Every structure is written in structure tokens, then in C-alpha cells.
Tab-separated table of C-alpha atoms in Angstrom:
chain	number	residue	atom	x	y	z
A	1	UNK	CA	23.455	21.805	-6.404
A	2	UNK	CA	25.093	19.747	-9.159
A	3	UNK	CA	24.993	20.902	-12.754
A	4	UNK	CA	22.353	19.384	-15.021
A	5	UNK	CA	23.113	15.897	-16.331
A	6	UNK	CA	25.157	15.909	-19.539
A	7	UNK	CA	22.998	13.163	-21.003
A	8	UNK	CA	19.751	11.432	-20.014
A	9	UNK	CA	20.117	8.833	-17.302
A	10	UNK	CA	19.364	5.200	-18.055
A	11	UNK	CA	17.251	3.944	-15.169
A	12	UNK	CA	16.037	0.388	-14.613
A	13	UNK	CA	12.955	0.086	-12.406
A	14	UNK	CA	11.971	-3.343	-11.115
A	15	UNK	CA	8.227	-3.477	-10.468
A	16	UNK	CA	5.248	-2.252	-12.512
A	17	UNK	CA	2.947	-1.634	-9.563
A	18	UNK	CA	2.376	1.921	-8.374
A	19	UNK	CA	5.742	3.200	-7.121
A	20	UNK	CA	7.682	2.155	-10.236
A	21	UNK	CA	5.470	3.772	-12.890
A	22	UNK	CA	5.051	6.867	-10.665
A	23	UNK	CA	8.833	7.290	-10.608
A	24	UNK	CA	8.988	6.726	-14.372
A	25	UNK	CA	6.402	9.489	-14.801
A	26	UNK	CA	8.632	12.026	-13.052
A	27	UNK	CA	11.913	10.846	-14.583
A	28	UNK	CA	10.300	10.963	-18.019
A	29	UNK	CA	9.335	14.576	-17.358
A	30	UNK	CA	12.991	15.249	-16.517
A	31	UNK	CA	14.064	13.721	-19.825
A	32	UNK	CA	15.548	10.483	-18.507
A	33	UNK	CA	15.152	7.026	-20.044
A	34	UNK	CA	13.319	4.424	-17.926
A	35	UNK	CA	12.902	0.702	-18.449
A	36	UNK	CA	10.352	-0.976	-16.175
A	37	UNK	CA	10.512	-4.740	-15.750
A	38	UNK	CA	7.839	-6.904	-14.143
A	39	UNK	CA	8.299	-10.566	-13.220
A	40	UNK	CA	4.684	-11.374	-14.093
A	41	UNK	CA	3.812	-12.020	-17.733
A	42	UNK	CA	1.461	-9.043	-17.944
A	43	UNK	CA	0.392	-6.010	-15.979
A	44	UNK	CA	-1.276	-7.067	-12.727
A	45	UNK	CA	-4.311	-4.833	-13.175
A	46	UNK	CA	-6.161	-6.470	-10.315
A	47	UNK	CA	-6.069	-6.190	-6.556
A	48	UNK	CA	-8.214	-4.749	-3.838
A	49	UNK	CA	-9.462	-1.278	-3.071
A	50	UNK	CA	-6.789	1.230	-2.086
A	51	UNK	CA	-6.882	4.903	-1.241
A	52	UNK	CA	-4.774	8.044	-1.442
A	53	UNK	CA	-4.323	10.158	1.657
A	54	UNK	CA	-2.560	13.135	3.175
A	55	UNK	CA	0.524	14.226	1.216
A	56	UNK	CA	-0.162	11.432	-1.270
A	57	UNK	CA	-3.103	13.511	-2.478
A	58	UNK	CA	-0.772	16.445	-3.103
A	59	UNK	CA	1.748	14.217	-4.881
A	60	UNK	CA	-1.019	13.006	-7.219
A	61	UNK	CA	-2.156	16.581	-7.726
A	62	UNK	CA	1.360	17.606	-8.783
A	63	UNK	CA	1.253	14.770	-11.303
A	64	UNK	CA	-1.991	16.325	-12.593
A	65	UNK	CA	-3.820	12.998	-12.266
A	66	UNK	CA	-6.069	13.781	-9.311
A	67	UNK	CA	-9.168	14.413	-11.400
A	68	UNK	CA	-8.552	11.263	-13.423
A	69	UNK	CA	-8.329	9.327	-10.178
A	70	UNK	CA	-11.595	10.917	-9.101
A	71	UNK	CA	-13.282	9.732	-12.315
A	72	UNK	CA	-12.180	6.171	-11.538
A	73	UNK	CA	-12.880	6.405	-7.821
A	74	UNK	CA	-15.031	4.026	-5.796
A	75	UNK	CA	-18.033	5.823	-4.340
A	76	UNK	CA	-17.840	4.408	-0.828
A	77	UNK	CA	-20.203	6.189	1.560
A	78	UNK	CA	-18.192	5.384	4.676
A	79	UNK	CA	-17.621	2.575	7.145
A	80	UNK	CA	-19.996	0.778	9.481
A	81	UNK	CA	-19.571	-1.817	12.215
A	82	UNK	CA	-22.236	-4.506	12.414
A	83	UNK	CA	-23.157	-7.139	15.001
A	84	UNK	CA	-23.523	-10.870	14.377
A	85	UNK	CA	-26.976	-10.383	12.823
A	86	UNK	CA	-25.752	-7.633	10.504
A	87	UNK	CA	-27.322	-4.698	12.354
A	88	UNK	CA	-25.099	-1.559	12.338
A	89	UNK	CA	-24.168	-0.225	15.777
A	90	UNK	CA	-21.590	2.388	14.711
A	91	UNK	CA	-21.523	4.328	11.428
A	92	UNK	CA	-18.726	6.569	10.210
A	93	UNK	CA	-19.829	8.434	7.057
A	94	UNK	CA	-17.267	9.600	4.537
A	95	UNK	CA	-16.086	13.108	5.373
A	96	UNK	CA	-17.072	15.347	2.487
A	97	UNK	CA	-14.395	17.893	1.669
A	98	UNK	CA	-15.615	21.364	0.768
A	99	UNK	CA	-13.793	23.522	-1.828
A	100	UNK	CA	-10.645	24.961	-0.303
A	101	UNK	CA	-10.443	22.431	2.546
A	102	UNK	CA	-7.339	20.350	3.134
A	103	UNK	CA	-7.889	17.162	1.132
A	104	UNK	CA	-5.294	15.428	3.263
A	105	UNK	CA	-7.769	15.540	6.177
A	106	UNK	CA	-9.849	12.453	5.524
A	107	UNK	CA	-11.814	9.788	7.357
A	108	UNK	CA	-11.844	5.994	7.252
A	109	UNK	CA	-13.182	6.139	3.678
A	110	UNK	CA	-10.993	8.418	1.619
A	111	UNK	CA	-12.272	10.883	-0.940
A	112	UNK	CA	-9.907	9.100	-3.308
A	113	UNK	CA	-10.778	5.408	-3.033
A	114	UNK	CA	-9.740	3.518	-6.169
A	115	UNK	CA	-9.166	-0.062	-7.242
A	116	UNK	CA	-5.487	-0.935	-7.372
A	117	UNK	CA	-5.727	-2.127	-10.964
A	118	UNK	CA	-7.335	1.128	-12.095
A	119	UNK	CA	-4.509	3.198	-10.608
A	120	UNK	CA	-1.871	0.889	-12.130
A	121	UNK	CA	-3.457	1.208	-15.557
A	122	UNK	CA	-3.669	4.992	-15.225
A	123	UNK	CA	0.017	5.277	-14.358
A	124	UNK	CA	1.038	2.955	-17.192
A	125	UNK	CA	-1.096	4.998	-19.585
A	126	UNK	CA	0.713	8.155	-18.440
A	127	UNK	CA	4.162	6.623	-18.970
A	128	UNK	CA	3.861	4.295	-21.958
A	129	UNK	CA	5.137	7.009	-24.306
A	130	UNK	CA	8.282	7.717	-22.281
A	131	UNK	CA	9.089	4.419	-20.525
A	132	UNK	CA	9.711	0.926	-21.890
A	133	UNK	CA	7.858	-1.964	-20.208
A	134	UNK	CA	9.153	-5.538	-20.221
A	135	UNK	CA	7.083	-8.335	-18.678
A	136	UNK	CA	8.063	-11.812	-17.554
A	137	UNK	CA	11.482	-10.529	-16.514
A	138	UNK	CA	13.165	-10.036	-13.137
A	139	UNK	CA	16.534	-9.094	-11.652
A	140	UNK	CA	18.700	-12.014	-10.516
A	141	UNK	CA	21.785	-10.020	-9.550
A	142	UNK	CA	23.631	-6.738	-9.811
A	143	UNK	CA	27.147	-5.345	-9.433
A	144	UNK	CA	27.791	-1.747	-8.471
A	145	UNK	CA	30.588	0.142	-10.224
A	146	UNK	CA	31.752	3.750	-9.953
A	147	UNK	CA	29.813	4.959	-12.981
A	148	UNK	CA	27.159	2.268	-13.554
A	149	UNK	CA	25.393	-0.772	-12.179
A	150	UNK	CA	25.486	-4.024	-14.138
A	151	UNK	CA	22.251	-5.990	-13.844
A	152	UNK	CA	21.669	-9.637	-14.716
A	153	UNK	CA	18.181	-10.849	-15.618
A	154	UNK	CA	16.118	-13.994	-15.298
A	155	UNK	CA	16.453	-14.674	-19.034
A	156	UNK	CA	20.246	-14.891	-18.731
A	157	UNK	CA	20.997	-11.490	-20.269
A	158	UNK	CA	22.676	-8.508	-18.597
A	159	UNK	CA	22.935	-4.767	-19.166
A	160	UNK	CA	24.320	-1.628	-17.557
A	161	UNK	CA	22.342	1.301	-16.176
A	162	UNK	CA	22.990	4.515	-14.320
A	163	UNK	CA	20.556	3.469	-11.583
A	164	UNK	CA	18.599	0.415	-10.458
A	165	UNK	CA	15.398	1.070	-8.512
A	166	UNK	CA	13.799	-1.681	-6.416
A	167	UNK	CA	10.050	-1.116	-6.607
A	168	UNK	CA	9.274	-4.822	-6.369
A	169	UNK	CA	7.072	-4.792	-3.294
A	170	UNK	CA	7.165	-5.906	0.320
A	171	UNK	CA	8.983	-9.148	-0.512
A	172	UNK	CA	11.559	-7.302	-2.657
A	173	UNK	CA	14.255	-9.618	-3.936
A	174	UNK	CA	16.480	-6.664	-4.757
A	175	UNK	CA	16.272	-5.364	-1.170
A	176	UNK	CA	17.354	-8.803	0.049
A	177	UNK	CA	20.314	-8.757	-2.351
A	178	UNK	CA	21.166	-5.240	-1.179
A	179	UNK	CA	21.255	-6.315	2.458
A	180	UNK	CA	22.796	-9.766	2.126
A	181	UNK	CA	26.258	-8.635	3.292
A	182	UNK	CA	24.936	-6.367	6.028
A	183	UNK	CA	24.605	-7.192	9.725
A	184	UNK	CA	21.222	-8.717	10.558
A	185	UNK	CA	20.353	-5.697	12.722
A	186	UNK	CA	20.143	-3.531	9.596
A	187	UNK	CA	16.777	-5.095	8.746
A	188	UNK	CA	14.433	-4.409	11.657
A	189	UNK	CA	11.165	-5.117	9.843
A	190	UNK	CA	8.349	-6.212	12.149
A	191	UNK	CA	5.350	-8.467	11.856
A	192	UNK	CA	2.387	-6.691	13.466
A	193	UNK	CA	0.633	-10.003	14.027
A	194	UNK	CA	-2.373	-9.527	11.735
A	195	UNK	CA	-2.937	-12.082	8.979
A	196	UNK	CA	-5.289	-11.207	6.145
A	197	UNK	CA	-6.939	-12.960	3.220
A	198	UNK	CA	-8.345	-10.937	0.308
A	199	UNK	CA	-10.628	-12.045	-2.527
A	200	UNK	CA	-13.459	-10.880	-4.773
A	201	UNK	CA	-17.120	-11.566	-4.004
A	202	UNK	CA	-20.245	-11.141	-6.137
A	203	UNK	CA	-22.491	-8.310	-5.044
A	204	UNK	CA	-26.025	-9.058	-3.865
A	205	UNK	CA	-29.048	-6.696	-3.971
A	206	UNK	CA	-29.035	-6.057	-0.210
A	207	UNK	CA	-25.337	-5.086	-0.065
A	208	UNK	CA	-24.783	-1.466	0.947
A	209	UNK	CA	-22.243	0.977	-0.429
A	210	UNK	CA	-20.296	1.100	2.819
A	211	UNK	CA	-17.362	-0.850	4.144
A	212	UNK	CA	-19.019	-3.198	6.653
A	213	UNK	CA	-17.019	-4.744	9.494
A	214	UNK	CA	-17.889	-7.479	11.964
A	215	UNK	CA	-15.605	-8.193	14.930
A	216	UNK	CA	-15.815	-11.631	16.528
A	217	UNK	CA	-14.235	-13.290	19.589
A	218	UNK	CA	-11.093	-15.268	18.914
A	219	UNK	CA	-9.241	-12.249	17.475
A	220	UNK	CA	-11.133	-12.376	14.190
A	221	UNK	CA	-12.604	-9.731	11.918
A	222	UNK	CA	-14.444	-9.993	8.599
A	223	UNK	CA	-15.545	-7.200	6.341
A	224	UNK	CA	-16.879	-6.383	2.926
A	225	UNK	CA	-16.772	-3.429	0.596
A	226	UNK	CA	-18.222	-2.973	-2.892
A	227	UNK	CA	-16.712	-1.156	-5.852
A	228	UNK	CA	-19.244	-1.815	-8.624
A	229	UNK	CA	-22.842	-2.877	-9.193
A	230	UNK	CA	-21.785	-6.506	-9.515
A	231	UNK	CA	-18.522	-6.953	-7.613
A	232	UNK	CA	-17.101	-6.462	-4.148
A	233	UNK	CA	-14.272	-7.571	-1.921
A	234	UNK	CA	-14.128	-9.890	1.050
A	235	UNK	CA	-11.566	-9.732	3.837
A	236	UNK	CA	-10.783	-12.266	6.552
A	237	UNK	CA	-8.411	-10.915	9.218
A	238	UNK	CA	-7.095	-12.489	12.395
A	239	UNK	CA	-4.448	-12.168	15.093
A	240	UNK	CA	-4.862	-15.806	16.131
A	241	UNK	CA	-3.218	-18.983	14.773
A	242	UNK	CA	-0.155	-17.013	13.678
A	243	UNK	CA	2.251	-19.934	13.480
A	244	UNK	CA	-0.200	-22.060	11.489
A	245	UNK	CA	-0.824	-19.225	9.055
A	246	UNK	CA	2.886	-18.453	8.628
A	247	UNK	CA	3.452	-22.078	7.730
A	248	UNK	CA	0.517	-22.341	5.331
A	249	UNK	CA	1.584	-19.141	3.537
A	250	UNK	CA	4.530	-21.178	2.258
A	251	UNK	CA	2.130	-23.739	0.755
A	252	UNK	CA	-0.322	-23.686	-2.135
A	253	UNK	CA	-3.465	-21.549	-2.261
A	254	UNK	CA	-5.831	-24.459	-1.667
A	255	UNK	CA	-4.131	-25.150	1.671
A	256	UNK	CA	-4.363	-21.458	2.573
A	257	UNK	CA	-8.066	-21.334	1.755
A	258	UNK	CA	-8.654	-24.474	3.799
A	259	UNK	CA	-7.038	-22.981	6.907
A	260	UNK	CA	-8.826	-19.619	6.629
A	261	UNK	CA	-12.155	-21.423	6.134
A	262	UNK	CA	-11.559	-23.416	9.315
A	263	UNK	CA	-10.569	-20.348	11.346
A	264	UNK	CA	-13.601	-18.277	10.278
A	265	UNK	CA	-16.337	-20.930	10.000
A	266	UNK	CA	-18.175	-19.885	13.189
A	267	UNK	CA	-17.710	-16.096	13.095
A	268	UNK	CA	-21.308	-15.324	12.222
A	269	UNK	CA	-22.815	-12.507	10.136
A	270	UNK	CA	-21.721	-13.271	6.539
A	271	UNK	CA	-18.866	-15.654	7.307
A	272	UNK	CA	-20.510	-18.516	5.395
A	273	UNK	CA	-21.006	-16.350	2.333
A	274	UNK	CA	-17.434	-15.082	2.453
A	275	UNK	CA	-15.969	-18.557	2.879
A	276	UNK	CA	-17.966	-19.816	-0.117
A	277	UNK	CA	-16.821	-16.831	-2.199
A	278	UNK	CA	-13.229	-17.383	-1.086
A	279	UNK	CA	-13.323	-21.028	-2.152
A	280	UNK	CA	-14.524	-20.028	-5.623
A	281	UNK	CA	-12.326	-16.960	-6.056
A	282	UNK	CA	-9.520	-16.800	-8.601
A	283	UNK	CA	-7.833	-13.751	-7.090
A	284	UNK	CA	-7.354	-14.963	-3.507
A	285	UNK	CA	-4.192	-13.956	-1.739
A	286	UNK	CA	-3.122	-13.914	1.896
A	287	UNK	CA	-0.275	-12.197	3.696
A	288	UNK	CA	1.052	-11.084	7.051
A	289	UNK	CA	1.054	-7.445	8.118
A	290	UNK	CA	4.817	-6.927	8.006
A	291	UNK	CA	6.251	-3.430	8.138
A	292	UNK	CA	9.413	-3.105	6.069
A	293	UNK	CA	11.978	-1.230	8.131
A	294	UNK	CA	15.659	-1.146	7.262
A	295	UNK	CA	18.579	1.125	8.073
A	296	UNK	CA	19.780	0.881	4.470
A	297	UNK	CA	17.669	2.253	1.636
A	298	UNK	CA	20.411	2.389	-0.995
A	299	UNK	CA	23.877	1.220	-1.843
A	300	UNK	CA	25.959	2.526	-4.711
A	301	UNK	CA	23.605	2.996	-7.643
A	302	UNK	CA	20.793	0.808	-6.265
A	303	UNK	CA	17.891	2.279	-4.275
A	304	UNK	CA	14.633	1.026	-2.732
A	305	UNK	CA	11.290	2.703	-3.360
A	306	UNK	CA	7.805	2.249	-1.877
A	307	UNK	CA	6.910	-1.046	-0.205
A	308	UNK	CA	10.301	-2.470	-1.170
A	309	UNK	CA	12.024	-0.027	1.144
A	310	UNK	CA	9.460	1.076	3.719
A	311	UNK	CA	6.117	-0.705	3.310
A	312	UNK	CA	3.926	0.552	6.198
A	313	UNK	CA	1.263	-2.234	5.881
A	314	UNK	CA	-2.411	-1.810	5.086
A	315	UNK	CA	-3.050	-1.124	8.794
A	316	UNK	CA	-1.775	2.425	8.268
A	317	UNK	CA	-3.763	3.048	5.084
A	318	UNK	CA	-0.676	4.788	3.680
A	319	UNK	CA	1.036	2.280	1.381
A	320	UNK	CA	-0.204	3.820	-1.873
A	321	UNK	CA	0.398	7.361	-0.661
A	322	UNK	CA	3.970	6.548	0.409
A	323	UNK	CA	4.605	5.047	-3.026
A	324	UNK	CA	3.510	8.284	-4.736
A	325	UNK	CA	5.338	10.501	-2.238
A	326	UNK	CA	8.522	8.427	-2.414
A	327	UNK	CA	8.540	8.461	-6.219
A	328	UNK	CA	8.146	12.239	-6.254
A	329	UNK	CA	10.938	12.871	-3.744
A	330	UNK	CA	13.355	10.375	-5.314
A	331	UNK	CA	12.852	11.963	-8.732
A	332	UNK	CA	13.145	15.418	-7.180
A	333	UNK	CA	16.480	14.649	-5.573
A	334	UNK	CA	17.707	13.100	-8.817
A	335	UNK	CA	16.752	16.368	-10.526
A	336	UNK	CA	19.071	18.211	-8.111
A	337	UNK	CA	21.972	15.739	-8.406
A	338	UNK	CA	21.584	13.928	-11.734
A	339	UNK	CA	25.297	13.099	-12.038
A	340	UNK	CA	25.736	11.908	-8.459
A	341	UNK	CA	23.499	8.942	-7.689
A	342	UNK	CA	24.692	8.458	-4.136
A	343	UNK	CA	24.178	12.122	-3.323
A	344	UNK	CA	20.638	11.972	-4.722
A	345	UNK	CA	19.837	8.764	-2.803
A	346	UNK	CA	21.261	10.132	0.446
A	347	UNK	CA	19.159	13.295	0.124
A	348	UNK	CA	16.062	11.236	-0.749
A	349	UNK	CA	16.469	9.254	2.452
A	350	UNK	CA	17.233	12.331	4.550
A	351	UNK	CA	14.054	14.059	3.375
A	352	UNK	CA	11.679	11.080	3.428
A	353	UNK	CA	12.789	8.828	6.301
A	354	UNK	CA	11.440	11.058	9.134
A	355	UNK	CA	8.005	11.043	7.490
A	356	UNK	CA	8.087	7.284	6.899
A	357	UNK	CA	8.934	6.697	10.552
A	358	UNK	CA	5.911	8.765	11.615
A	359	UNK	CA	3.607	6.965	9.189
A	360	UNK	CA	4.776	3.577	10.439
A	361	UNK	CA	3.820	4.403	14.017
A	362	UNK	CA	0.708	2.450	15.008
A	363	UNK	CA	-1.692	4.116	17.496
A	364	UNK	CA	-1.171	2.893	21.056
A	365	UNK	CA	-2.974	-0.354	21.773
A	366	UNK	CA	-3.478	-1.186	18.115
A	367	UNK	CA	-4.011	-3.503	16.401
A	368	UNK	CA	-4.757	-5.667	19.469
A	369	UNK	CA	-7.719	-3.562	20.651
A	370	UNK	CA	-9.489	-4.234	17.348
A	371	UNK	CA	-9.123	-8.011	17.780
A	372	UNK	CA	-10.643	-9.036	21.149
A	373	UNK	CA	-10.010	-12.571	22.361
A	374	UNK	CA	-13.234	-12.906	24.385
A	375	UNK	CA	-16.877	-11.988	23.924
A	376	UNK	CA	-16.678	-9.398	26.705
A	377	UNK	CA	-13.899	-7.662	24.767
A	378	UNK	CA	-16.147	-7.534	21.706
A	379	UNK	CA	-18.939	-6.010	23.837
A	380	UNK	CA	-16.625	-3.295	25.177
A	381	UNK	CA	-15.455	-2.455	21.648
A	382	UNK	CA	-19.056	-2.250	20.466
A	383	UNK	CA	-19.998	0.068	23.352
A	384	UNK	CA	-17.067	2.394	22.665
A	385	UNK	CA	-17.735	2.612	18.935
A	386	UNK	CA	-21.470	2.999	19.458
A	387	UNK	CA	-20.923	5.824	21.954
A	388	UNK	CA	-18.652	7.600	19.497
A	389	UNK	CA	-21.398	7.804	16.891
A	390	UNK	CA	-24.268	8.341	19.363
A	391	UNK	CA	-22.464	11.368	20.811
A	392	UNK	CA	-21.738	12.584	17.260
A	393	UNK	CA	-18.004	12.319	17.775
A	394	UNK	CA	-17.531	10.291	14.595
A	395	UNK	CA	-15.916	13.121	12.606
A	396	UNK	CA	-13.498	14.056	15.390
A	397	UNK	CA	-12.695	10.370	15.982
A	398	UNK	CA	-11.892	9.778	12.309
A	399	UNK	CA	-9.778	12.870	11.797
A	400	UNK	CA	-7.823	12.290	15.016
A	401	UNK	CA	-7.111	8.639	14.267
A	402	UNK	CA	-6.444	9.000	10.550
A	403	UNK	CA	-4.666	12.381	10.368
A	404	UNK	CA	-1.936	12.186	12.969
A	405	UNK	CA	0.802	14.523	11.741
A	406	UNK	CA	1.633	17.450	9.505
A	407	UNK	CA	4.505	17.359	7.039
A	408	UNK	CA	5.147	19.513	4.019
A	409	UNK	CA	5.893	17.871	0.692
A	410	UNK	CA	9.046	19.505	-0.697
A	411	UNK	CA	9.088	21.316	-4.015
A	412	UNK	CA	11.416	20.696	-6.923
A	413	UNK	CA	11.324	23.451	-9.587
A	414	UNK	CA	12.578	21.185	-12.393
A	415	UNK	CA	9.512	18.955	-11.998
A	416	UNK	CA	6.833	21.608	-12.191
A	417	UNK	CA	4.321	21.324	-15.026
């Protein structure tokens, strides 16, 4: 183990989402100085419903924010699948955890469901006294040196830091800079073939407090979930028309809405309502389900964190948890080797990569089985899901599908409360 750092480290974190502020929380506890920059002009305290699972729950508990998350949590009663007329044929209630039970063992609806914006605001609140936030600013380049990294910014200025952390999301510009001189095989990210549109919808009196999913022929799925008495979220997901969607994702939002409306116009159930809400929404965004997988997580004094380095996609339900886990482990390894950035980054990758690779594994046959092409495929899926709940196998089905591995979160004495 290296000796303690002679002076506080100066760390630049790019990205004020979840991973960046979580890292700043831990580095602030260790006495280091963090600056967090965000390319948007203000904190993006919006976004859809997210959840915290498995070892992510323990990471939040070690931050002593679990109860505050619970106070802000969305009370979602579970998940149900409905037919074209809206009648449920399979219901998976939220698994209630009893005192002393492993809170990492959860179902489709987590005990810790929370709106993305609420978690972002909580983490900023916890770090605003120890970290400096700068908005409307991004990294345009960096140069590694033996004892520092020089960073240039979008406003034309530059500065030196002990470390630069890329926490700028799935489309990380810093990761792309980091890999630009590497062989193409280094980046083996994969598109899982699911394309999703997200947007807010107004809640109506008959809406239930469950995530409700309708699967339609043509590899299409729509679902809703509600986080307040007045607001909810709409989702349009498909594995069809991939090339068209990839192309329209490069265009403006109106073009994207137009294509998604055309794809989902005859799905049934609440497709008309969702398309109308989508057209009127101001928070619409669409993306492909791309897993970020690269052989290089760091170089010199620059390191990737969260979605920027190993985004697992929403299909795993583990993006938020990996952000919290990654921040904890990166800070922990820095606590052990504060004067040797490369040693800390190498240890961070050695500890975390095996877990990331497990999390990024998609159950066999998925996601294709959830997106039937023909009506007979939809019928088979309905029969299987219905049988699962009729035979009261819903709890076993959820825990087996959602909780697929065991892994112990390491401990770092310097970071204990």
C-alpha cells in the first residue's frame, strides 16, 4: 500500500449525472478537491424512473443515503402484462423485503425505485459543500504527463489536474478521445438491437400504480409507469426498423417522434394515448440499447467511470447501481494509492471488471423472446407469463431472472463513516 497523499488531489470529473457526483462524495470524504463540469447549462434534474439493485444498494448504504433515497422513492406496486384491451394476464407484485433480508434480492420493481432527477439532486446536495460545479462546460482535449493531466475546455481555457474522470455517459467524448489511437478491436461495444423512446405522460384517474406492459406483433412493446399523482412515463420499444431508427436518431426530435408514431400507430391498448403524449412532450428522448464494452478503461491519469466506461443498458436494470458501485471502488482504490494514479486505476479495473462482465450478460434468448415478430409468438409469451403467475411462481421467476450472481463489495477502511 502506498503512503497517504502528501497533499489533496485535484480531480476533474466530467459529468454531473450519478457516477460523477457519487465519486465526488467519496473523494470529498478522503479530503481531495473535486471539480465537476457539465456540458449542459444547468443540472439535468429530469429523466425517467431508475432503480438501485444488488450491490448498488450496499454502496448507497455505505454512503448513508439509503433512507433518503427511500423517502424520495416511487411507490410502484410491481409489474403487470396486459393484452390489447388492457386486461392483465400476468402480475408480478413487488417483493417486500423483511427486516434482515438481503436487500439485493429484488424483483422487477425494486424496493428503491427513484426518479433520476431526484437522485441527481440528492447527490449534488451531498457534495455541494466539498465539490465545485461548473455548468455549460466540457472537455475538448487532454494531454497526459508524468505528474498531471492538462485539460482544455470548450471555453478555450485549460488547466492541470492530478486526475481526469470521464463520467459523461454512454456517448462519452472523453472515452472516444482515450481510444482514438487504439486498435479498433479495443472497443467491442455492442448494440443489442432494442430502440427505445422515453417521455412524460399525464396521469389519468384509471391509471394503476404498477408498471404496465403490452407486447405486440412486429417486435414492439409499449409500457407505462407512474411516479406521482399527476405524472407518469411512457415507453415505446422495438426491435424492428433498426436502420431507419439509427438514421433518424441523427436528426431532429420532430423527425424521431414522427418515425416512432408511425411504427407504433397500430399497436393497440394505449398506443394512441402514448403517441399523443409523445407528440406534446418536452422531455422526449430516444436511444439504442448499446452496451459499452472496451478493453481500455484508463490511460495515464484519465479514467472512465459508469456508463462512460461500461454502460450495461437499461435492459439489465443495473446502470445506476454500476455507477454507484464504480464510484465507490474507484475512490477506494485511490485511497490505497493516492500518489500513483495508474496503480489505483489498474486496481479499480481488476476489482470491478469481472463484476461488470457478469452484469452485462443478457439471459439466453433475450431480448428477442420479449419482442415476438408474429401474433402466435405473442400468444406463446402470454401463455408462459400467465402460467408463471397462475402457478404462483412469480416470486421465484423474478428472483431467478433479476438476481443472477453473488459478488461481495470490497471494503476500504479510509472511507468508513
